[in-house]
Amino acid sequence: KNRLGSRLVVFAARGAGVTMREIDEPVLIERLRAVLQQEATVVGPIDFEVFDNSRGFSFEEALALFARADVVVGVHGGALTNIIACAPGATLVEIGFAADAAQHYQHMARSLGMTYRRVRAVADSLGRALGAPTLKYSIDGIVDAVRHSLGCWVGHKELPAPTVTVHPPTEYEWGADTASEENSAAGVKEDL
């Protein structure tokens, strides 16, 4: 819990000036906000903040926000570098990619003592996730990863049994087809 006695979920937004790929952040943000408000009635206070650096956060304000975060959620990109301020035990839920070249936030989270969960971007019709102009992902997968990170499964449906991937053996995925690392459906991967 953060210093105010409630848990804090930070959504690291892409920002108004980011044009690398299109995602539907407003829908995801509103869904997370609604689910967290509902969960707060069961598990206690949960605060939700959207970090959008294009809105003029100072360096100190950004670090202070991430230092209080219990869970950080965001699309693979520069805003996630702010996890450098997160406390050990916090969780990163990255909307990311299975490509070997896109694992740096996973490595960063591990080195900081954080729990890491990935919700994979869904490949487009050309088999691309990394590099696709429009990023598609499972909103339900993201919501489930955040709920699980906050311990909100108590009194709710049970977390589905994970399926073990071949490489590395300490990572687990929920709801993913593990037959193909690059072209699987969106799933949640957790580093335990």
Tab-separated table of C-alpha atoms in Angstrom:
chain	number	residue	atom	x	y	z
A	1	LYS	CA	0.000	0.000	0.000
A	2	ASN	CA	1.195	3.493	-0.677
A	3	ARG	CA	1.703	6.067	2.016
A	4	LEU	CA	-1.938	7.167	1.904
A	5	GLY	CA	-3.207	3.701	2.832
A	6	SER	CA	-4.724	2.962	-0.563
A	7	ARG	CA	-3.230	1.072	-3.471
A	8	LEU	CA	-2.215	3.000	-6.568
A	9	VAL	CA	-2.467	1.907	-10.189
A	10	VAL	CA	-0.670	4.171	-12.685
A	11	PHE	CA	-1.501	4.008	-16.376
A	12	ALA	CA	1.499	5.208	-18.411
A	13	ALA	CA	-0.231	6.819	-21.385
A	14	ARG	CA	1.356	7.216	-24.805
A	15	GLY	CA	0.751	10.966	-24.837
A	16	ALA	CA	-0.710	13.299	-27.403
A	17	GLY	CA	2.442	13.597	-29.515
A	18	VAL	CA	3.240	9.883	-29.865
A	19	THR	CA	2.459	8.675	-33.367
A	20	MET	CA	4.440	5.437	-33.479
A	21	ARG	CA	1.337	3.251	-33.398
A	22	GLU	CA	-2.355	3.800	-32.838
A	23	ILE	CA	-4.057	2.368	-29.767
A	24	ASP	CA	-7.437	3.030	-28.201
A	25	GLU	CA	-6.245	4.302	-24.814
A	26	PRO	CA	-9.463	6.086	-23.762
A	27	VAL	CA	-11.469	2.847	-23.888
A	28	LEU	CA	-8.830	0.974	-21.886
A	29	ILE	CA	-8.490	3.769	-19.325
A	30	GLU	CA	-12.248	3.972	-18.741
A	31	ARG	CA	-12.530	0.186	-18.419
A	32	LEU	CA	-9.687	0.081	-15.881
A	33	ARG	CA	-11.189	2.993	-13.953
A	34	ALA	CA	-14.605	1.284	-13.772
A	35	VAL	CA	-13.210	-2.107	-12.730
A	36	LEU	CA	-10.954	-0.580	-10.062
A	37	GLN	CA	-13.856	1.415	-8.610
A	38	GLN	CA	-15.872	-1.793	-8.374
A	39	GLU	CA	-12.982	-3.734	-6.829
A	40	ALA	CA	-12.392	-0.986	-4.256
A	41	THR	CA	-15.796	-1.766	-2.751
A	42	VAL	CA	-14.505	-5.260	-1.957
A	43	VAL	CA	-10.770	-4.911	-1.244
A	44	GLY	CA	-10.435	-1.312	-0.053
A	45	PRO	CA	-9.271	1.945	-1.613
A	46	ILE	CA	-7.595	1.786	-5.026
A	47	ASP	CA	-6.432	5.019	-6.623
A	48	PHE	CA	-6.001	5.295	-10.396
A	49	GLU	CA	-3.777	7.902	-12.048
A	50	VAL	CA	-3.044	8.476	-15.719
A	51	PHE	CA	0.532	9.559	-16.396
A	52	ASP	CA	0.701	11.499	-19.661
A	53	ASN	CA	4.023	13.282	-19.909
A	54	SER	CA	2.684	15.520	-22.688
A	55	ARG	CA	0.630	17.219	-19.954
A	56	GLY	CA	3.734	18.725	-18.369
A	57	PHE	CA	4.748	16.479	-15.468
A	58	SER	CA	8.053	17.614	-14.031
A	59	PHE	CA	10.781	15.023	-13.620
A	60	GLU	CA	10.262	15.119	-9.839
A	61	GLU	CA	6.468	14.750	-10.151
A	62	ALA	CA	6.856	11.752	-12.460
A	63	LEU	CA	9.291	10.017	-10.131
A	64	ALA	CA	7.096	10.710	-7.092
A	65	LEU	CA	4.043	9.243	-8.840
A	66	PHE	CA	5.812	6.067	-9.942
A	67	ALA	CA	7.472	5.668	-6.532
A	68	ARG	CA	3.986	5.369	-4.981
A	69	ALA	CA	2.665	2.944	-7.615
A	70	ASP	CA	1.678	-0.577	-6.676
A	71	VAL	CA	0.907	-1.415	-10.317
A	72	VAL	CA	2.061	0.318	-13.507
A	73	VAL	CA	0.197	-0.428	-16.739
A	74	GLY	CA	1.313	0.701	-20.161
A	75	VAL	CA	2.131	-0.005	-23.761
A	76	HIS	CA	5.736	-0.885	-24.572
A	77	GLY	CA	7.370	2.515	-24.949
A	78	GLY	CA	9.363	5.292	-23.345
A	79	ALA	CA	6.838	6.142	-20.608
A	80	LEU	CA	7.644	2.802	-18.975
A	81	THR	CA	11.192	3.951	-18.205
A	82	ASN	CA	9.640	5.735	-15.232
A	83	ILE	CA	9.442	2.363	-13.451
A	84	ILE	CA	13.002	3.163	-12.389
A	85	ALA	CA	11.339	4.922	-9.432
A	86	CYS	CA	9.062	1.997	-8.476
A	87	ALA	CA	9.596	0.216	-5.191
A	88	PRO	CA	10.542	-3.460	-5.122
A	89	GLY	CA	7.348	-5.507	-5.011
A	90	ALA	CA	5.444	-3.238	-7.408
A	91	THR	CA	4.101	-4.811	-10.609
A	92	LEU	CA	4.573	-3.813	-14.249
A	93	VAL	CA	1.773	-4.866	-16.619
A	94	GLU	CA	3.211	-4.244	-20.069
A	95	ILE	CA	1.170	-4.361	-23.247
A	96	GLY	CA	4.062	-5.729	-25.204
A	97	PHE	CA	5.591	-8.079	-27.679
A	98	ALA	CA	7.144	-11.535	-27.679
A	99	ALA	CA	10.095	-10.486	-29.850
A	100	ASP	CA	13.500	-10.908	-28.211
A	101	ALA	CA	14.347	-7.293	-29.089
A	102	ALA	CA	11.394	-6.016	-27.028
A	103	GLN	CA	12.200	-7.448	-23.602
A	104	HIS	CA	14.009	-4.492	-22.011
A	105	TYR	CA	11.134	-3.456	-19.696
A	106	GLN	CA	10.854	-7.042	-18.502
A	107	HIS	CA	14.573	-7.053	-17.682
A	108	MET	CA	14.332	-3.624	-16.055
A	109	ALA	CA	11.383	-4.692	-13.883
A	110	ARG	CA	13.185	-7.856	-12.788
A	111	SER	CA	16.338	-5.939	-11.854
A	112	LEU	CA	14.242	-3.556	-9.750
A	113	GLY	CA	12.607	-6.404	-7.818
A	114	MET	CA	9.240	-5.889	-9.501
A	115	THR	CA	6.732	-8.496	-10.649
A	116	TYR	CA	6.362	-8.475	-14.425
A	117	ARG	CA	3.244	-9.364	-16.396
A	118	ARG	CA	2.892	-9.047	-20.149
A	119	VAL	CA	-0.315	-8.812	-22.131
A	120	ARG	CA	0.765	-9.556	-25.660
A	121	ALA	CA	-0.230	-7.373	-28.546
A	122	VAL	CA	-2.244	-9.343	-31.079
A	123	ALA	CA	-0.644	-9.855	-34.481
A	124	ASP	CA	-2.270	-8.084	-37.429
A	125	SER	CA	-3.249	-9.762	-40.728
A	126	LEU	CA	0.411	-9.708	-41.822
A	127	GLY	CA	1.522	-11.487	-38.638
A	128	ARG	CA	2.987	-8.315	-37.108
A	129	ALA	CA	2.497	-7.154	-33.559
A	130	LEU	CA	5.789	-5.304	-33.141
A	131	GLY	CA	5.777	-2.702	-35.914
A	132	ALA	CA	2.075	-2.862	-36.730
A	133	PRO	CA	0.559	0.610	-37.283
A	134	THR	CA	-2.438	-0.170	-35.069
A	135	LEU	CA	-1.855	-2.025	-31.820
A	136	LYS	CA	-4.499	-4.564	-30.849
A	137	TYR	CA	-4.622	-6.170	-27.425
A	138	SER	CA	-6.936	-7.919	-25.000
A	139	ILE	CA	-8.589	-5.412	-22.670
A	140	ASP	CA	-9.857	-8.343	-20.587
A	141	GLY	CA	-6.295	-9.668	-20.343
A	142	ILE	CA	-5.066	-6.306	-19.076
A	143	VAL	CA	-7.904	-5.991	-16.563
A	144	ASP	CA	-7.278	-9.531	-15.307
A	145	ALA	CA	-3.534	-8.879	-14.941
A	146	VAL	CA	-4.183	-5.701	-12.927
A	147	ARG	CA	-6.821	-7.370	-10.749
A	148	HIS	CA	-4.503	-10.284	-10.041
A	149	SER	CA	-1.642	-7.893	-9.239
A	150	LEU	CA	-3.807	-6.206	-6.612
A	151	GLY	CA	-5.047	-9.482	-5.100
A	152	CYS	CA	-8.585	-8.816	-6.306
A	153	TRP	CA	-9.238	-12.453	-7.163
A	154	VAL	CA	-10.272	-13.174	-3.573
A	155	GLY	CA	-14.026	-13.601	-3.567
A	156	HIS	CA	-14.187	-13.572	-7.360
A	157	LYS	CA	-13.572	-16.079	-10.097
A	158	GLU	CA	-10.363	-18.062	-9.773
A	159	LEU	CA	-7.371	-17.242	-11.919
A	160	PRO	CA	-7.140	-19.739	-14.780
A	161	ALA	CA	-4.357	-22.300	-14.474
A	162	PRO	CA	-1.225	-21.076	-16.262
A	163	THR	CA	0.375	-22.972	-19.085
A	164	VAL	CA	4.144	-23.184	-18.901
A	165	THR	CA	6.062	-21.891	-21.901
A	166	VAL	CA	9.201	-23.626	-23.058
A	167	HIS	CA	11.538	-20.585	-22.816
A	168	PRO	CA	12.161	-19.568	-20.085
A	169	PRO	CA	10.507	-22.077	-17.739
A	170	THR	CA	9.778	-19.495	-15.011
A	171	GLU	CA	7.304	-17.477	-17.107
A	172	TYR	CA	3.610	-18.193	-17.325
A	173	GLU	CA	0.841	-17.080	-19.640
A	174	TRP	CA	-2.885	-16.839	-19.140
A	175	GLY	CA	-5.290	-17.194	-22.022
A	176	ALA	CA	-2.617	-17.485	-24.709
A	177	ASP	CA	-2.015	-20.019	-27.418
A	178	THR	CA	1.570	-21.001	-26.666
A	179	ALA	CA	2.085	-22.901	-29.926
A	180	SER	CA	3.630	-19.828	-31.584
A	181	GLU	CA	5.434	-17.132	-29.580
A	182	GLU	CA	5.062	-14.426	-32.262
A	183	ASN	CA	1.559	-15.045	-33.552
A	184	SER	CA	-0.339	-16.167	-30.464
A	185	ALA	CA	-3.556	-14.592	-29.295
A	186	ALA	CA	-3.228	-11.924	-26.626
A	187	GLY	CA	-2.321	-13.414	-23.282
A	188	VAL	CA	-0.866	-12.447	-19.965
A	189	LYS	CA	2.667	-13.468	-19.112
A	190	GLU	CA	3.915	-13.325	-15.560
A	191	ASP	CA	7.440	-13.572	-14.266
A	192	LEU	CA	7.193	-15.375	-10.939
